[in-house]
Short mmCIF file of C-alpha atoms in Angstrom, two decimals:
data_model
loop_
_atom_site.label_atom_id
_atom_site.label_comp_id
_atom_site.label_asym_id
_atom_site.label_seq_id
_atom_site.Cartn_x
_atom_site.Cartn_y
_atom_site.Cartn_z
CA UNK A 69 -82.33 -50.10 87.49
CA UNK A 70 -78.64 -50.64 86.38
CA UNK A 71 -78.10 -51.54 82.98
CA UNK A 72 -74.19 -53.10 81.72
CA UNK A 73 -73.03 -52.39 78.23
CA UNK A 74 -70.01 -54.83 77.04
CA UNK A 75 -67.81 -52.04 76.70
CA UNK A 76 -65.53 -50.87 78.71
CA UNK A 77 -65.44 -47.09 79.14
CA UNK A 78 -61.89 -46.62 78.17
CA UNK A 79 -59.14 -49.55 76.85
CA UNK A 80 -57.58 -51.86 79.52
CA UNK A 81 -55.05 -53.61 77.33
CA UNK A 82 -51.29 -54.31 78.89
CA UNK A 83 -48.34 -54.78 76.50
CA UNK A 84 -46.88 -58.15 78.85
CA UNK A 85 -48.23 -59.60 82.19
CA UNK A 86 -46.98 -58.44 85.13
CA UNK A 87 -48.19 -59.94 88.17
CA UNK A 88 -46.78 -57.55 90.98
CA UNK A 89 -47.93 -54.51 89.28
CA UNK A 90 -51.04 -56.39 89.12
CA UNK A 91 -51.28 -56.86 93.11
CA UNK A 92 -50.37 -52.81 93.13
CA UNK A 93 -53.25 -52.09 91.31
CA UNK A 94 -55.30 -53.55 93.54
CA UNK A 95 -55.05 -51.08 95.55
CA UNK A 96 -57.04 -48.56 93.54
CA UNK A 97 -59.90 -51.38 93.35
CA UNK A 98 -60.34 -52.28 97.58
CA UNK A 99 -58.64 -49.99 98.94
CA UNK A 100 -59.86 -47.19 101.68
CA UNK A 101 -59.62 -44.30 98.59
CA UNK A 102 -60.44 -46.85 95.73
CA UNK A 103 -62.97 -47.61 93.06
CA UNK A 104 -65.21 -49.54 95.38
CA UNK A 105 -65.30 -47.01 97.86
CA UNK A 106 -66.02 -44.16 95.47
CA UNK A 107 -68.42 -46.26 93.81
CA UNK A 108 -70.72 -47.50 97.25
CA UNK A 109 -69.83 -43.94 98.44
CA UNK A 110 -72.10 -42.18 95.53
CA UNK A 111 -74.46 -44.73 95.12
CA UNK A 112 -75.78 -44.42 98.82
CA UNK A 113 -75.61 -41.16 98.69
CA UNK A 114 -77.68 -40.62 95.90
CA UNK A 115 -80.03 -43.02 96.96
CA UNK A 116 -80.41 -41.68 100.27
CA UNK A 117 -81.02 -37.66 98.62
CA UNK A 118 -83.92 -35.64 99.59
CA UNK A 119 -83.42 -33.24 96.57
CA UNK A 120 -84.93 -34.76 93.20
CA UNK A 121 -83.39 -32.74 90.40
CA UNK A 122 -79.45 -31.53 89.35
CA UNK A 123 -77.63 -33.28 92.50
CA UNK A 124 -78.89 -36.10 92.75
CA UNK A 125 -78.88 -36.79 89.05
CA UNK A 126 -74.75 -36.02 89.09
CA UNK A 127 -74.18 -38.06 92.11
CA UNK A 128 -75.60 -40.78 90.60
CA UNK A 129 -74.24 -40.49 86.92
CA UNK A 130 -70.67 -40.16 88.74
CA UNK A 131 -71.67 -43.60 90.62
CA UNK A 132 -72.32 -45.26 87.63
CA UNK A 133 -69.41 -44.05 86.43
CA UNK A 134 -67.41 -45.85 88.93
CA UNK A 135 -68.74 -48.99 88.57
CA UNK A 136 -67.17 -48.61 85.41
CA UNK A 137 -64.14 -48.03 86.42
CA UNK A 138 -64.11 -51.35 89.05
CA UNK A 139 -64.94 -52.95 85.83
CA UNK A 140 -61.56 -51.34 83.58
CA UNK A 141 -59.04 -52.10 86.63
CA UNK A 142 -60.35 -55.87 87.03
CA UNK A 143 -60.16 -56.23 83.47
CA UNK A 144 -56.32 -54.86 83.55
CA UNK A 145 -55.85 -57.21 86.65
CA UNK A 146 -57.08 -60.46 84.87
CA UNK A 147 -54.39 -59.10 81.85
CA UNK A 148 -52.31 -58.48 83.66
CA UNK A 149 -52.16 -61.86 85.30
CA UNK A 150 -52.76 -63.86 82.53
CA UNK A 151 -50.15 -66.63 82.22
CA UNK A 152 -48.16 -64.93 85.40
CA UNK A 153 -47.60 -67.82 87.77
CA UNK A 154 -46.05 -70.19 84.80
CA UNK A 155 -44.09 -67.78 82.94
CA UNK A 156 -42.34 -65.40 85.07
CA UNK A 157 -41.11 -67.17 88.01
CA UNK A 158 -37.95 -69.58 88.62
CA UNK A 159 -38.72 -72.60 86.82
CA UNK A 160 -38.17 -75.07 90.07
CA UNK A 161 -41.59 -72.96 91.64
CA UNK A 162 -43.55 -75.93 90.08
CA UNK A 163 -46.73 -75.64 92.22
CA UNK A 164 -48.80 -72.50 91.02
CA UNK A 165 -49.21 -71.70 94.52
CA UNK A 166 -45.82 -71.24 94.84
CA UNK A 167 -45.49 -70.29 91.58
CA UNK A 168 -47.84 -66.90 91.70
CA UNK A 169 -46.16 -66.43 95.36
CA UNK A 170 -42.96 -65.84 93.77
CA UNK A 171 -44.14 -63.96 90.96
CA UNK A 172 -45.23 -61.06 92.99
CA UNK A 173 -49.08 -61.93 92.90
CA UNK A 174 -51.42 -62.03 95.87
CA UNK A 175 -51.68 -65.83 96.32
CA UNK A 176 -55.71 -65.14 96.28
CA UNK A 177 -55.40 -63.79 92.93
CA UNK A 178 -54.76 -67.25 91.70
CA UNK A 179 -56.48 -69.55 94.73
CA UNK A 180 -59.55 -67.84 95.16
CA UNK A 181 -60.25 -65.89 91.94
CA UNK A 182 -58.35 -67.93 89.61
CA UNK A 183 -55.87 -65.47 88.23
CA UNK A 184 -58.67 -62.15 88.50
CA UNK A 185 -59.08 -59.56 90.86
CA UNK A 186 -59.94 -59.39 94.05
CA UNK A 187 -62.79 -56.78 96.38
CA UNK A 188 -59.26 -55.81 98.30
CA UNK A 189 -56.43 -54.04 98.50
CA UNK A 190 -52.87 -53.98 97.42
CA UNK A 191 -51.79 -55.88 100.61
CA UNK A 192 -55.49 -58.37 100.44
CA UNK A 193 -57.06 -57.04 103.44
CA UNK A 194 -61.10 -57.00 102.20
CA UNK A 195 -62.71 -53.67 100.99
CA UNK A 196 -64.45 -52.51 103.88
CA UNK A 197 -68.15 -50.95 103.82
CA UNK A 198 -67.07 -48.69 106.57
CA UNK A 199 -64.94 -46.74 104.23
CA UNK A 200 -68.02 -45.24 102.92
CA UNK A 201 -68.83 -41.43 103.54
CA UNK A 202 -72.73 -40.60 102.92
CA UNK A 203 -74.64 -39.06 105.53
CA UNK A 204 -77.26 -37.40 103.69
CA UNK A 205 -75.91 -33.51 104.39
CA UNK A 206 -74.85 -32.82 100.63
CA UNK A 207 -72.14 -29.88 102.03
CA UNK A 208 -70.28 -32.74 104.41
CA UNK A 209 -70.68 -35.26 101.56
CA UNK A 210 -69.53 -33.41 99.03
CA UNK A 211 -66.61 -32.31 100.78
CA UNK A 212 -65.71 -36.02 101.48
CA UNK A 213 -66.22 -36.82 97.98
CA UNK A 214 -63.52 -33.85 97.19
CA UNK A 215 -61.18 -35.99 99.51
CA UNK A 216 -61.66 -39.17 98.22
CA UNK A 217 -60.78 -37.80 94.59
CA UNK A 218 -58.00 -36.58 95.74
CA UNK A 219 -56.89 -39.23 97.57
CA UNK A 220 -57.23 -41.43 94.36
CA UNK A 221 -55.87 -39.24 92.02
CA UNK A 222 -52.45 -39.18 93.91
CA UNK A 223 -52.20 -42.93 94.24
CA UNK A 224 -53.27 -43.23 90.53
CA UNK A 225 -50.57 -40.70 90.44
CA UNK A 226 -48.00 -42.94 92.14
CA UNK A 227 -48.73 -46.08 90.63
CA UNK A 228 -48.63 -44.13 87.22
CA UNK A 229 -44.64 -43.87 87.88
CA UNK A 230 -44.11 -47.29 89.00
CA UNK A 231 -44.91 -48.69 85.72
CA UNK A 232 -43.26 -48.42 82.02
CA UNK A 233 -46.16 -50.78 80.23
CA UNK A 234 -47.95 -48.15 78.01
CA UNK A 235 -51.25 -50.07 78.18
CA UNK A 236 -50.98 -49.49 81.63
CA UNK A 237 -49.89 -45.91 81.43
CA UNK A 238 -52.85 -45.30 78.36
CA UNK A 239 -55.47 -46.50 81.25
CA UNK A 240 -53.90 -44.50 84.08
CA UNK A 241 -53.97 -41.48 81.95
CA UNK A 242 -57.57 -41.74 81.28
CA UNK A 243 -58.27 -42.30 85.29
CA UNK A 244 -56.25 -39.46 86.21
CA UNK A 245 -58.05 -37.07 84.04
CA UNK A 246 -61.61 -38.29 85.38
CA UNK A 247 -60.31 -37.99 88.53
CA UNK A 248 -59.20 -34.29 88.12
CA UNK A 249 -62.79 -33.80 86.83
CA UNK A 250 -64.34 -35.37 89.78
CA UNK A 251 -62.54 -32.84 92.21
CA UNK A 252 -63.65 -30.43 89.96
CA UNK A 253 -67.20 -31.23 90.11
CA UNK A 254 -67.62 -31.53 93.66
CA UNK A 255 -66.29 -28.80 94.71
CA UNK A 256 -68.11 -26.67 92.26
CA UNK A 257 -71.15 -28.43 93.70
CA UNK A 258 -70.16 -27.14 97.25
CA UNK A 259 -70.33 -23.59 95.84
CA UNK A 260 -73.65 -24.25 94.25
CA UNK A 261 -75.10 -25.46 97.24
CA UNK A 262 -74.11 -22.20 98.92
CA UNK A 263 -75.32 -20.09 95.88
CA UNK A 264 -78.94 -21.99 95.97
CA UNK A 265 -79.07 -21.11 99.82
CA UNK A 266 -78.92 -24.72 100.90
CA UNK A 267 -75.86 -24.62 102.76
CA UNK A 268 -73.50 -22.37 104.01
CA UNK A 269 -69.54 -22.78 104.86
CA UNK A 270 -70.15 -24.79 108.01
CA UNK A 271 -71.99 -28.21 108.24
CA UNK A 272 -74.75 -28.33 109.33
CA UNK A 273 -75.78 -24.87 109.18
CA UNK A 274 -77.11 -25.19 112.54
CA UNK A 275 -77.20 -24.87 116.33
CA UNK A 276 -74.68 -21.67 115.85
CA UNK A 277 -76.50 -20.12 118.74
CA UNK A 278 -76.36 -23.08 121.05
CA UNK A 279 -72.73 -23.67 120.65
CA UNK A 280 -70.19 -22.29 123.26
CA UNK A 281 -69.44 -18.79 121.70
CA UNK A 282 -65.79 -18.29 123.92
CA UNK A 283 -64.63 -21.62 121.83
CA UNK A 284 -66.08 -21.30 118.37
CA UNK A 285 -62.96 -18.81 116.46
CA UNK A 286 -59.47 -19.82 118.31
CA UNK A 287 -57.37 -22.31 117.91
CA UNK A 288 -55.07 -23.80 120.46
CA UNK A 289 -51.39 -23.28 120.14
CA UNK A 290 -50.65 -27.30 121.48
CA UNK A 291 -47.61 -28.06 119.65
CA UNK A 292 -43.81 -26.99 119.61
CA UNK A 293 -44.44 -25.39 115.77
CA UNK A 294 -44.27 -21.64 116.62
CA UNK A 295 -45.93 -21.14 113.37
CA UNK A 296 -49.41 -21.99 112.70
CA UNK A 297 -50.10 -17.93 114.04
CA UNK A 298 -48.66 -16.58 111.09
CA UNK A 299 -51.00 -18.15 108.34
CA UNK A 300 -53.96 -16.01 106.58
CA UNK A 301 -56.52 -18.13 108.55
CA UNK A 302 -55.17 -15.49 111.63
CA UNK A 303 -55.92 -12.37 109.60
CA UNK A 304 -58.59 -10.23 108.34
CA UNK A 305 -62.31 -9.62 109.70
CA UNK A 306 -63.13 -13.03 110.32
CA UNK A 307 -59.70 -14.41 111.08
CA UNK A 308 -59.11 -16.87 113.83
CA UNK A 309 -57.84 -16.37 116.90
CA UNK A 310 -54.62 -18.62 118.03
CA UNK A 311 -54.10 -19.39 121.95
CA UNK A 312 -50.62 -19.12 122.46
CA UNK A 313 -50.82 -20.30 126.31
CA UNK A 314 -53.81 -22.41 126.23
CA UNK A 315 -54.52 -23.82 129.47
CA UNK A 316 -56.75 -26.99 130.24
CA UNK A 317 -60.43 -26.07 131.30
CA UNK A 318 -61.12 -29.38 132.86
CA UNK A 319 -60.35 -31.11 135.97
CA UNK A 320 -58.31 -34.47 135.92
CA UNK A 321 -59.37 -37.13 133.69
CA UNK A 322 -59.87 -39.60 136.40
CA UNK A 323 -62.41 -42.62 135.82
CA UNK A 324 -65.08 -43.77 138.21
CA UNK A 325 -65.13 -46.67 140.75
CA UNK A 326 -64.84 -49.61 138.15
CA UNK A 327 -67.69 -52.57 138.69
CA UNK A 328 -66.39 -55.04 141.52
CA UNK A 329 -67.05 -58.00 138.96
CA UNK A 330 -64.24 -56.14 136.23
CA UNK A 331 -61.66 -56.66 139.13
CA UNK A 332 -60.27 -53.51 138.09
CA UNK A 333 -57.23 -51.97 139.98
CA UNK A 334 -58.32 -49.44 142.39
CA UNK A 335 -57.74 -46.81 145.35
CA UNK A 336 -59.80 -44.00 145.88
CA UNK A 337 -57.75 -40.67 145.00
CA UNK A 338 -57.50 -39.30 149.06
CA UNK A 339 -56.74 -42.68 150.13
CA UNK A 340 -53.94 -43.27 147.62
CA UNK A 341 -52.44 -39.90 148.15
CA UNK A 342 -52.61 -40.04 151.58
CA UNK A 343 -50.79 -43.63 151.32
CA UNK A 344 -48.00 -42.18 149.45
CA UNK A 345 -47.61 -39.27 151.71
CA UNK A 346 -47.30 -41.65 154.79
CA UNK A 347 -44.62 -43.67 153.19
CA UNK A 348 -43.08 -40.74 152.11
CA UNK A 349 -42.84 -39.35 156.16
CA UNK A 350 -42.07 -42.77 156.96
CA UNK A 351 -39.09 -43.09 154.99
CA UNK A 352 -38.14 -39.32 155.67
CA UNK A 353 -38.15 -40.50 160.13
CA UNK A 354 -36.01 -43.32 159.23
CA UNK A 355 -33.54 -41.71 157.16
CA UNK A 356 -33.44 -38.91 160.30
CA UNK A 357 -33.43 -41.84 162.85
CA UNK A 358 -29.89 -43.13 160.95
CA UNK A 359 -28.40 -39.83 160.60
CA UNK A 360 -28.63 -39.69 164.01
CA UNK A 361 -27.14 -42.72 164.83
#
């Protein structure tokens, strides 16, 4: 059971409407690393937990959290809009279409929300369910939810310096700061889970046996970088090794016979060889044939 207060958790109050700053912001509601994501992220992931007790409980107080926090930004987008596509545009845009086009709002701010916010992003391209990271292994998730924070914070970070309203900048602040806290948490959680025995550095803890034992500690030297060797991931005890002259363990990546109903271009490999060697010794007999001549 969710239950709303009318209060938002922190003050989303701009000094003057600004509709392009508005369409910005929506990037931090729909977008892959936004509110919504974070939000549906948690919330399936605490719904789908196996472990009653301490995680679940802070995955789910962080999702309701974030609901929140959809709620602040669409509040700040509304304000932010308000009065937008008739004030701050050239005063022949008369058709609010037009109007909130040239003022730097996403024209389905005004058409289809009626000067709100939108479940997008900053360019209107529909949050996307498939941004969402919950698997049920608490280690993997965990670590995703690490990313996602930090992913967040630095575009909070960004749009933070593209703006001089200090309503806006008040609100940021406050979003930045639960975001540190959110990295915070999670990856304090990782260690836990490691301290209560649950997991251990690599997820899933299992199947270490069955994996291929020659591939499991190097790492393939593949690019022109001459560098990767010399970081502390190469030294010590457990360090890994790096392959400085990799070389391919497979044959050639060559697909099968395609269906005869695809119509797919094809020549079996001897065949086609052997075609281009013939026309190869064809061409070579008459280029000796007009020598000769």
């Amino acid at each position: 059971m969710f239950r709303h207060t009318k209060s938002l958790q922190f003050e989303a109050k701009p000094e003057k409407p600004d509709a392009l700053y508005a369409r910005k912001l929506q990037e931090l509601i729909g977008g892959a690393y936004g509110e919504m994501t974070v939000t549906m992220q948690y919330l399936f992931q605490g719904w789908n937990c196996r472990i009653e007790g301490k995680y679940k409980d802070l995955i789910m107080d962080t999702a309701t959290e974030e609901i929140g926090h959809v709620e602040m930004l669409a509040t700040m987008v509304a304000r932010l809009l308000e009065g937008a596509p008739a004030t701050m545009v050239a005063e022949a845009a008369k058709d609010p279409a037009t109007a909130a086009i040239l003022g730097g709002m996403d024209p389905q701010q005004a058409i289809i929300s009626g000067g709100g916010a939108t479940p997008s992003d900053s360019q209107g391209y529909p949050w996307n369910g498939r941004y969402v990271v919950a698997s049920g292994n608490l280690l993997a998730d965990f670590r995703a939810n690490a990313a996602a924070e930090a992913q967040g914070r630095l575009q909070t970070a960004r749009l933070y310096n593209m703006t001089d309203d200090p309503g806006v900048k008040a609100m940021l602040q406050f979003n930045l700061a639960r975001d540190t806290v959110h990295q915070k948490q999670w990856l304090a959680a990782i260690e836990e889970l490691k301290a209560d025995g649950l997991e251990s550095d690599i997820a899933p803890t299992a199947l270490f046996d069955e994996e291929n034992q020659d591939h499991n500690n190097t790492v393939w030297h593949l690019s022109d970088g001459p560098d990767g060797a010399k970081g502390g991931w190469s030294f010590g005890e457990d360090g890994i090794e790096y392959l400085m002259d990799p070389e391919p363990l497979g044959g050639p990546g060559t697909a099968p016979k395609p269906d005869p109903a695809l119509f797919g271009t094809y020549a079996p490999l001897q065949d086609a060889v052997g075609t281009v060697k013939g026309k190869a010794k064809d061409a070579k007999k008459k280029a000796t044939k007009s020598r000769k001549s």
